[in-house]
Amino acid sequence: MTTVVRRAARWNRPLMFLVSVMAVLTVITVVGILVDSRVLTGAPIWLKPFKFAVSFVLYGATLAWMLSLLPRRSRAVERAVVVIVAVAVVENAVIVGQVIRGQTSHFNDSTPVNTALFAAMGAAIMVLFFAHLVIGIVVLIQRIPDRVAATAVGWGLGLSLLGMLAAVPMALPMQDPGIEGIGGAHSVGVPDGGPGLPVVGWSTTGGDLRIGHFVGLHALQALPILAILLSRFATRLDERTRARLLVVAGGAYGVLTVLLTWQALREQPLLRPDAVTLAALAALVVATASATGLVLARRRRPELALAA
């Protein structure tokens, strides 16, 4: 275990520093949830910084591992990483600072200070988006030698960008609830802070844009995990077939992200889809299954792959 931790620490020092800081923040926020009884928008006041801290632990660790696969160093990547770490620190500092003040960090236009802080967070996320995009471009240019890993990393980076974009509607004029001091919302068709799923808080009475945002962001972990599972348990499949299966999975994952966002924009709770949403989901399942079957039907036999 110690060897694994030491090896991980060398993946990318700035990102692993971020992971360490966010891990400490996770512990602090858990303590906050347990000892601070304050509630904000229907949830424990420390729940939002907890979720952000955990998210950045996963993001930083996964991105560091991905960059360790690159065949050579890149100055552009190193600079982008520094930007991402700085932005993450600023973002979480604002969120925690607002919790200490007893204020919401997102969509808060109640005072000039709150408006400025929310604007700074929005600008920081845009900077992170473009830094992440730079990393994705470099990864594509450098071509990770392992074809399966390269496919998983490329799709994971790209789909996580889609997940970031899925959050954009939250701050658009159409999401203005018409309440003084609030300039956006997670929920669609119902006020924020209403009945929601445990921990994540996704609305159970209306649409919720956080769902597509969450699913898209975590493609960064989902696709590499699928690649690892294929490499470990589908050893009879050649490398090309496994890479093609990842392409199918990545395409389906992207469509699912869009589908969940579309469902939310139509004011539907995740667990109460209408017939149109169910039909779209069924079409996605059929298309994914068909594409998977086609890929497997065209796979190369192990003995032929060895002969080639």
mmCIF file of C-alpha atoms in Angstrom:
data_model
loop_
_atom_site.group_PDB
_atom_site.id
_atom_site.type_symbol
_atom_site.label_atom_id
_atom_site.label_comp_id
_atom_site.label_asym_id
_atom_site.label_seq_id
_atom_site.Cartn_x
_atom_site.Cartn_y
_atom_site.Cartn_z
ATOM 1 C CA MET A 1 0.000 0.000 0.000
ATOM 2 C CA THR A 2 2.839 2.381 0.885
ATOM 3 C CA THR A 3 4.523 1.636 -2.443
ATOM 4 C CA VAL A 4 1.324 2.420 -4.331
ATOM 5 C CA VAL A 5 0.941 5.752 -2.514
ATOM 6 C CA ARG A 6 4.560 6.699 -3.230
ATOM 7 C CA ARG A 7 4.159 5.812 -6.880
ATOM 8 C CA ALA A 8 0.950 7.870 -7.104
ATOM 9 C CA ALA A 9 2.696 10.829 -5.471
ATOM 10 C CA ARG A 10 5.115 10.922 -8.411
ATOM 11 C CA TRP A 11 2.415 11.000 -11.108
ATOM 12 C CA ASN A 12 2.183 14.777 -11.089
ATOM 13 C CA ARG A 13 3.335 16.754 -8.045
ATOM 14 C CA PRO A 14 1.076 19.840 -8.410
ATOM 15 C CA LEU A 15 -2.021 17.705 -8.950
ATOM 16 C CA MET A 16 -1.169 15.339 -6.110
ATOM 17 C CA PHE A 17 -0.601 18.378 -3.878
ATOM 18 C CA LEU A 18 -4.127 19.447 -4.821
ATOM 19 C CA VAL A 19 -5.419 15.974 -3.994
ATOM 20 C CA SER A 20 -3.771 16.149 -0.563
ATOM 21 C CA VAL A 21 -5.245 19.571 0.194
ATOM 22 C CA MET A 22 -8.708 18.501 -0.967
ATOM 23 C CA ALA A 23 -8.470 15.307 1.108
ATOM 24 C CA VAL A 24 -7.783 17.412 4.205
ATOM 25 C CA LEU A 25 -10.667 19.696 3.267
ATOM 26 C CA THR A 26 -12.920 16.645 2.919
ATOM 27 C CA VAL A 27 -12.182 15.685 6.520
ATOM 28 C CA ILE A 28 -12.816 19.262 7.692
ATOM 29 C CA THR A 29 -16.153 19.413 5.887
ATOM 30 C CA VAL A 30 -17.247 16.081 7.348
ATOM 31 C CA VAL A 31 -16.557 17.493 10.805
ATOM 32 C CA GLY A 32 -18.488 20.603 9.786
ATOM 33 C CA ILE A 33 -21.492 18.512 8.739
ATOM 34 C CA LEU A 34 -21.421 16.684 12.074
ATOM 35 C CA VAL A 35 -20.982 19.671 14.413
ATOM 36 C CA ASP A 36 -22.550 22.605 12.529
ATOM 37 C CA SER A 37 -26.345 22.416 12.546
ATOM 38 C CA ARG A 38 -26.874 25.262 10.091
ATOM 39 C CA VAL A 39 -28.954 24.495 6.994
ATOM 40 C CA LEU A 40 -28.764 26.410 3.704
ATOM 41 C CA THR A 41 -31.125 25.865 0.742
ATOM 42 C CA GLY A 42 -32.485 22.738 2.371
ATOM 43 C CA ALA A 43 -29.146 20.996 3.044
ATOM 44 C CA PRO A 44 -26.433 21.022 5.746
ATOM 45 C CA ILE A 45 -24.350 24.114 5.107
ATOM 46 C CA TRP A 46 -21.092 22.131 4.874
ATOM 47 C CA LEU A 47 -22.466 19.620 2.343
ATOM 48 C CA LYS A 48 -21.572 21.678 -0.742
ATOM 49 C CA PRO A 49 -17.878 22.145 0.170
ATOM 50 C CA PHE A 50 -17.770 18.439 1.049
ATOM 51 C CA LYS A 51 -19.017 17.466 -2.406
ATOM 52 C CA PHE A 52 -16.625 19.857 -4.127
ATOM 53 C CA ALA A 53 -13.660 18.603 -2.079
ATOM 54 C CA VAL A 54 -14.401 14.965 -2.913
ATOM 55 C CA SER A 55 -14.912 15.867 -6.557
ATOM 56 C CA PHE A 56 -11.519 17.565 -6.770
ATOM 57 C CA VAL A 57 -9.823 14.624 -5.031
ATOM 58 C CA LEU A 58 -11.154 12.350 -7.770
ATOM 59 C CA TYR A 59 -10.447 14.852 -10.530
ATOM 60 C CA GLY A 60 -6.887 15.581 -9.433
ATOM 61 C CA ALA A 61 -5.929 11.942 -8.856
ATOM 62 C CA THR A 62 -7.428 10.751 -12.148
ATOM 63 C CA LEU A 63 -5.865 13.555 -14.176
ATOM 64 C CA ALA A 64 -2.474 12.956 -12.554
ATOM 65 C CA TRP A 65 -2.652 9.258 -13.473
ATOM 66 C CA MET A 66 -3.629 10.107 -17.046
ATOM 67 C CA LEU A 67 -0.706 12.491 -17.453
ATOM 68 C CA SER A 68 1.684 9.831 -16.135
ATOM 69 C CA LEU A 69 0.851 7.829 -19.286
ATOM 70 C CA LEU A 70 2.163 10.496 -21.661
ATOM 71 C CA PRO A 71 5.325 9.402 -23.496
ATOM 72 C CA ARG A 72 7.091 12.709 -22.833
ATOM 73 C CA ARG A 73 6.763 15.896 -20.791
ATOM 74 C CA SER A 74 4.906 18.890 -22.147
ATOM 75 C CA ARG A 75 5.362 22.497 -21.013
ATOM 76 C CA ALA A 76 1.837 23.297 -22.130
ATOM 77 C CA VAL A 77 0.479 20.540 -19.904
ATOM 78 C CA GLU A 78 2.626 21.605 -16.956
ATOM 79 C CA ARG A 79 1.359 25.173 -17.216
ATOM 80 C CA ALA A 80 -2.229 24.019 -17.631
ATOM 81 C CA VAL A 81 -1.887 21.869 -14.513
ATOM 82 C CA VAL A 82 -0.629 24.824 -12.458
ATOM 83 C CA VAL A 83 -3.624 26.833 -13.673
ATOM 84 C CA ILE A 84 -6.032 24.034 -12.738
ATOM 85 C CA VAL A 85 -4.547 23.718 -9.244
ATOM 86 C CA ALA A 86 -4.745 27.486 -8.682
ATOM 87 C CA VAL A 87 -8.335 27.625 -9.921
ATOM 88 C CA ALA A 88 -9.365 24.687 -7.738
ATOM 89 C CA VAL A 89 -7.878 26.341 -4.662
ATOM 90 C CA VAL A 90 -9.627 29.641 -5.414
ATOM 91 C CA GLU A 91 -12.955 27.910 -6.103
ATOM 92 C CA ASN A 92 -12.930 25.943 -2.871
ATOM 93 C CA ALA A 93 -11.650 28.898 -0.838
ATOM 94 C CA VAL A 94 -14.645 30.944 -1.974
ATOM 95 C CA ILE A 95 -17.080 28.121 -1.210
ATOM 96 C CA VAL A 96 -15.672 27.560 2.276
ATOM 97 C CA GLY A 97 -15.470 31.303 2.919
ATOM 98 C CA GLN A 98 -19.132 31.693 2.041
ATOM 99 C CA VAL A 99 -20.062 28.815 4.343
ATOM 100 C CA ILE A 100 -18.241 30.512 7.189
ATOM 101 C CA ARG A 101 -20.199 33.700 6.410
ATOM 102 C CA GLY A 102 -23.440 31.722 6.266
ATOM 103 C CA GLN A 103 -23.955 32.612 2.598
ATOM 104 C CA THR A 104 -24.565 30.570 -0.543
ATOM 105 C CA SER A 105 -21.647 30.589 -2.971
ATOM 106 C CA HIS A 106 -23.584 29.936 -6.190
ATOM 107 C CA PHE A 107 -26.122 32.260 -7.856
ATOM 108 C CA ASN A 108 -25.797 34.726 -4.967
ATOM 109 C CA ASP A 109 -26.431 38.299 -6.123
ATOM 110 C CA SER A 110 -27.730 39.559 -2.783
ATOM 111 C CA THR A 111 -24.819 41.979 -2.143
ATOM 112 C CA PRO A 112 -21.968 43.425 -4.217
ATOM 113 C CA VAL A 113 -19.499 41.162 -2.370
ATOM 114 C CA ASN A 114 -21.537 38.032 -3.031
ATOM 115 C CA THR A 115 -22.030 39.018 -6.667
ATOM 116 C CA ALA A 116 -18.302 39.578 -7.109
ATOM 117 C CA LEU A 117 -17.450 36.227 -5.503
ATOM 118 C CA PHE A 118 -19.883 34.326 -7.709
ATOM 119 C CA ALA A 119 -18.545 36.123 -10.793
ATOM 120 C CA ALA A 120 -14.996 35.206 -9.760
ATOM 121 C CA MET A 121 -16.020 31.571 -9.430
ATOM 122 C CA GLY A 122 -17.599 31.632 -12.868
ATOM 123 C CA ALA A 123 -14.455 33.131 -14.397
ATOM 124 C CA ALA A 124 -12.284 30.585 -12.589
ATOM 125 C CA ILE A 125 -14.299 27.672 -13.977
ATOM 126 C CA MET A 126 -13.974 29.035 -17.507
ATOM 127 C CA VAL A 127 -10.204 29.196 -17.035
ATOM 128 C CA LEU A 128 -10.229 25.601 -15.749
ATOM 129 C CA PHE A 129 -12.276 24.537 -18.791
ATOM 130 C CA PHE A 130 -9.705 25.906 -21.236
ATOM 131 C CA ALA A 131 -6.762 24.517 -19.232
ATOM 132 C CA HIS A 132 -8.463 21.110 -19.300
ATOM 133 C CA LEU A 133 -8.999 21.532 -23.055
ATOM 134 C CA VAL A 134 -5.291 22.228 -23.560
ATOM 135 C CA ILE A 135 -4.440 19.005 -21.730
ATOM 136 C CA GLY A 136 -6.890 17.079 -23.887
ATOM 137 C CA ILE A 137 -5.326 18.432 -27.091
ATOM 138 C CA VAL A 138 -1.801 17.554 -25.944
ATOM 139 C CA VAL A 139 -2.918 14.031 -25.006
ATOM 140 C CA LEU A 140 -4.342 13.553 -28.509
ATOM 141 C CA ILE A 141 -1.193 14.918 -30.164
ATOM 142 C CA GLN A 142 1.243 12.836 -28.122
ATOM 143 C CA ARG A 143 -0.629 9.549 -28.607
ATOM 144 C CA ILE A 144 -0.331 7.335 -25.533
ATOM 145 C CA PRO A 145 1.319 4.084 -26.703
ATOM 146 C CA ASP A 146 -1.288 1.792 -25.108
ATOM 147 C CA ARG A 147 -4.206 1.961 -27.553
ATOM 148 C CA VAL A 148 -6.871 0.981 -25.015
ATOM 149 C CA ALA A 149 -5.607 3.448 -22.405
ATOM 150 C CA ALA A 150 -5.313 6.181 -25.046
ATOM 151 C CA THR A 151 -8.933 5.657 -26.084
ATOM 152 C CA ALA A 152 -10.166 5.728 -22.485
ATOM 153 C CA VAL A 153 -8.148 8.836 -21.615
ATOM 154 C CA GLY A 154 -9.172 10.706 -24.761
ATOM 155 C CA TRP A 155 -12.870 10.005 -24.325
ATOM 156 C CA GLY A 156 -12.700 10.645 -20.577
ATOM 157 C CA LEU A 157 -11.113 14.068 -21.062
ATOM 158 C CA GLY A 158 -13.521 15.004 -23.842
ATOM 159 C CA LEU A 159 -16.678 13.883 -22.073
ATOM 160 C CA SER A 160 -15.660 15.642 -18.864
ATOM 161 C CA LEU A 161 -15.573 18.852 -20.903
ATOM 162 C CA LEU A 162 -19.126 18.039 -22.009
ATOM 163 C CA GLY A 163 -20.014 17.610 -18.341
ATOM 164 C CA MET A 164 -18.647 21.070 -17.596
ATOM 165 C CA LEU A 165 -20.743 22.535 -20.410
ATOM 166 C CA ALA A 166 -23.835 20.814 -18.995
ATOM 167 C CA ALA A 167 -23.623 23.236 -16.045
ATOM 168 C CA VAL A 168 -23.844 26.337 -18.252
ATOM 169 C CA PRO A 169 -27.680 26.460 -18.326
ATOM 170 C CA MET A 170 -27.693 26.855 -14.535
ATOM 171 C CA ALA A 171 -26.561 30.476 -14.870
ATOM 172 C CA LEU A 172 -28.479 31.434 -18.027
ATOM 173 C CA PRO A 173 -31.347 33.985 -17.876
ATOM 174 C CA MET A 174 -33.927 31.223 -18.317
ATOM 175 C CA GLN A 175 -32.836 29.852 -14.929
ATOM 176 C CA ASP A 176 -33.390 33.141 -13.110
ATOM 177 C CA PRO A 177 -36.065 32.238 -10.513
ATOM 178 C CA GLY A 178 -37.243 35.823 -10.238
ATOM 179 C CA ILE A 179 -36.230 35.995 -6.583
ATOM 180 C CA GLU A 180 -34.303 39.049 -5.454
ATOM 181 C CA GLY A 181 -30.660 38.258 -4.792
ATOM 182 C CA ILE A 182 -30.639 34.957 -6.743
ATOM 183 C CA GLY A 183 -29.279 34.805 -10.284
ATOM 184 C CA GLY A 184 -29.594 31.150 -11.304
ATOM 185 C CA ALA A 185 -30.615 27.701 -10.110
ATOM 186 C CA HIS A 186 -29.778 24.010 -10.191
ATOM 187 C CA SER A 187 -33.405 22.911 -10.363
ATOM 188 C CA VAL A 188 -35.771 23.474 -13.271
ATOM 189 C CA GLY A 189 -39.472 24.084 -12.697
ATOM 190 C CA VAL A 190 -39.146 24.055 -8.907
ATOM 191 C CA PRO A 191 -37.175 26.160 -6.401
ATOM 192 C CA ASP A 192 -33.738 25.034 -5.264
ATOM 193 C CA GLY A 193 -33.683 23.492 -1.801
ATOM 194 C CA GLY A 194 -36.820 21.380 -2.198
ATOM 195 C CA PRO A 195 -37.109 17.600 -1.745
ATOM 196 C CA GLY A 196 -34.066 15.814 -3.156
ATOM 197 C CA LEU A 197 -32.154 12.552 -3.299
ATOM 198 C CA PRO A 198 -29.894 11.782 -0.314
ATOM 199 C CA VAL A 199 -26.375 13.324 -0.317
ATOM 200 C CA VAL A 200 -26.446 14.566 -3.916
ATOM 201 C CA GLY A 201 -29.621 16.589 -3.317
ATOM 202 C CA TRP A 202 -30.949 16.192 -6.865
ATOM 203 C CA SER A 203 -34.536 17.368 -7.029
ATOM 204 C CA THR A 204 -37.247 14.708 -6.809
ATOM 205 C CA THR A 205 -40.019 17.117 -7.807
ATOM 206 C CA GLY A 206 -38.525 18.866 -10.862
ATOM 207 C CA GLY A 207 -35.614 18.801 -13.281
ATOM 208 C CA ASP A 208 -32.070 19.120 -11.981
ATOM 209 C CA LEU A 209 -29.156 20.232 -14.155
ATOM 210 C CA ARG A 210 -26.601 18.841 -11.716
ATOM 211 C CA ILE A 211 -27.348 15.296 -12.918
ATOM 212 C CA GLY A 212 -25.982 15.671 -16.456
ATOM 213 C CA HIS A 213 -23.160 17.796 -15.060
ATOM 214 C CA PHE A 214 -22.217 15.075 -12.573
ATOM 215 C CA VAL A 215 -22.435 12.199 -15.060
ATOM 216 C CA GLY A 216 -20.422 14.033 -17.699
ATOM 217 C CA LEU A 217 -17.669 15.072 -15.297
ATOM 218 C CA HIS A 218 -17.175 11.550 -14.016
ATOM 219 C CA ALA A 219 -16.555 10.138 -17.466
ATOM 220 C CA LEU A 220 -12.998 11.003 -16.446
ATOM 221 C CA GLN A 221 -13.130 8.018 -14.079
ATOM 222 C CA ALA A 222 -15.756 5.831 -15.774
ATOM 223 C CA LEU A 223 -13.964 5.291 -19.093
ATOM 224 C CA PRO A 224 -10.554 4.398 -17.579
ATOM 225 C CA ILE A 225 -12.270 2.028 -15.136
ATOM 226 C CA LEU A 226 -14.004 0.336 -18.068
ATOM 227 C CA ALA A 227 -10.655 0.092 -19.879
ATOM 228 C CA ILE A 228 -9.077 -1.566 -16.836
ATOM 229 C CA LEU A 229 -11.966 -4.038 -16.556
ATOM 230 C CA LEU A 230 -11.746 -4.912 -20.251
ATOM 231 C CA SER A 231 -7.994 -5.426 -20.022
ATOM 232 C CA ARG A 232 -8.358 -7.651 -16.973
ATOM 233 C CA PHE A 233 -11.481 -9.678 -17.731
ATOM 234 C CA ALA A 234 -11.734 -9.608 -21.534
ATOM 235 C CA THR A 235 -8.290 -10.960 -22.301
ATOM 236 C CA ARG A 236 -9.613 -12.994 -25.225
ATOM 237 C CA LEU A 237 -10.386 -9.745 -27.027
ATOM 238 C CA ASP A 238 -7.585 -8.153 -29.016
ATOM 239 C CA GLU A 239 -6.480 -4.584 -28.330
ATOM 240 C CA ARG A 240 -8.313 -3.127 -31.329
ATOM 241 C CA THR A 241 -11.620 -4.681 -30.245
ATOM 242 C CA ARG A 242 -11.265 -3.398 -26.698
ATOM 243 C CA ALA A 243 -10.504 0.091 -28.009
ATOM 244 C CA ARG A 244 -13.566 -0.054 -30.266
ATOM 245 C CA LEU A 245 -15.750 -1.125 -27.344
ATOM 246 C CA LEU A 246 -14.498 1.919 -25.453
ATOM 247 C CA VAL A 247 -15.470 4.124 -28.392
ATOM 248 C CA VAL A 248 -18.981 2.656 -28.268
ATOM 249 C CA ALA A 249 -19.124 3.174 -24.499
ATOM 250 C CA GLY A 250 -17.827 6.734 -24.826
ATOM 251 C CA GLY A 251 -20.402 7.613 -27.479
ATOM 252 C CA ALA A 252 -23.207 6.134 -25.377
ATOM 253 C CA TYR A 253 -21.939 7.949 -22.284
ATOM 254 C CA GLY A 254 -21.931 11.269 -24.113
ATOM 255 C CA VAL A 255 -25.468 10.753 -25.404
ATOM 256 C CA LEU A 256 -26.579 9.803 -21.883
ATOM 257 C CA THR A 257 -25.104 13.045 -20.533
ATOM 258 C CA VAL A 258 -27.034 15.054 -23.119
ATOM 259 C CA LEU A 259 -30.176 13.010 -22.469
ATOM 260 C CA LEU A 260 -30.044 13.658 -18.726
ATOM 261 C CA THR A 261 -29.543 17.374 -19.295
ATOM 262 C CA TRP A 262 -32.434 17.427 -21.782
ATOM 263 C CA GLN A 263 -34.636 15.610 -19.266
ATOM 264 C CA ALA A 264 -33.787 18.183 -16.594
ATOM 265 C CA LEU A 265 -34.513 21.111 -18.918
ATOM 266 C CA ARG A 266 -37.964 19.603 -19.467
ATOM 267 C CA GLU A 267 -38.588 19.852 -15.704
ATOM 268 C CA GLN A 268 -38.563 16.084 -15.102
ATOM 269 C CA PRO A 269 -37.118 14.479 -11.966
ATOM 270 C CA LEU A 270 -34.510 11.815 -12.660
ATOM 271 C CA LEU A 271 -36.677 8.992 -11.273
ATOM 272 C CA ARG A 272 -39.920 10.133 -12.940
ATOM 273 C CA PRO A 273 -39.193 10.222 -16.674
ATOM 274 C CA ASP A 274 -42.062 10.576 -19.152
ATOM 275 C CA ALA A 275 -42.709 8.339 -22.163
ATOM 276 C CA VAL A 276 -40.563 10.470 -24.471
ATOM 277 C CA THR A 277 -37.569 10.271 -22.153
ATOM 278 C CA LEU A 278 -38.010 6.513 -21.721
ATOM 279 C CA ALA A 279 -38.233 6.071 -25.496
ATOM 280 C CA ALA A 280 -35.007 8.045 -25.980
ATOM 281 C CA LEU A 281 -33.288 5.951 -23.296
ATOM 282 C CA ALA A 282 -34.531 2.735 -24.893
ATOM 283 C CA ALA A 283 -33.201 3.878 -28.277
ATOM 284 C CA LEU A 284 -29.823 4.589 -26.681
ATOM 285 C CA VAL A 285 -29.728 1.117 -25.091
ATOM 286 C CA VAL A 286 -30.647 -0.586 -28.380
ATOM 287 C CA ALA A 287 -28.103 1.445 -30.365
ATOM 288 C CA THR A 288 -25.363 0.739 -27.816
ATOM 289 C CA ALA A 289 -26.146 -2.971 -27.709
ATOM 290 C CA SER A 290 -26.211 -3.151 -31.515
ATOM 291 C CA ALA A 291 -22.882 -1.329 -31.844
ATOM 292 C CA THR A 292 -21.349 -3.568 -29.184
ATOM 293 C CA GLY A 293 -22.583 -6.672 -30.989
ATOM 294 C CA LEU A 294 -21.167 -5.397 -34.277
ATOM 295 C CA VAL A 295 -17.768 -4.743 -32.712
ATOM 296 C CA LEU A 296 -17.671 -8.210 -31.134
ATOM 297 C CA ALA A 297 -18.757 -9.841 -34.392
ATOM 298 C CA ARG A 298 -15.834 -8.201 -36.192
ATOM 299 C CA ARG A 299 -13.266 -9.031 -33.521
ATOM 300 C CA ARG A 300 -10.076 -10.791 -34.425
ATOM 301 C CA ARG A 301 -9.486 -14.240 -32.958
ATOM 302 C CA PRO A 302 -6.540 -14.415 -30.512
ATOM 303 C CA GLU A 303 -4.570 -16.768 -32.746
ATOM 304 C CA LEU A 304 -5.046 -14.473 -35.746
ATOM 305 C CA ALA A 305 -4.056 -11.439 -33.687
ATOM 306 C CA LEU A 306 -0.844 -13.235 -32.627
ATOM 307 C CA ALA A 307 -0.105 -14.219 -36.198
ATOM 308 C CA ALA A 308 -0.512 -10.622 -37.323
#
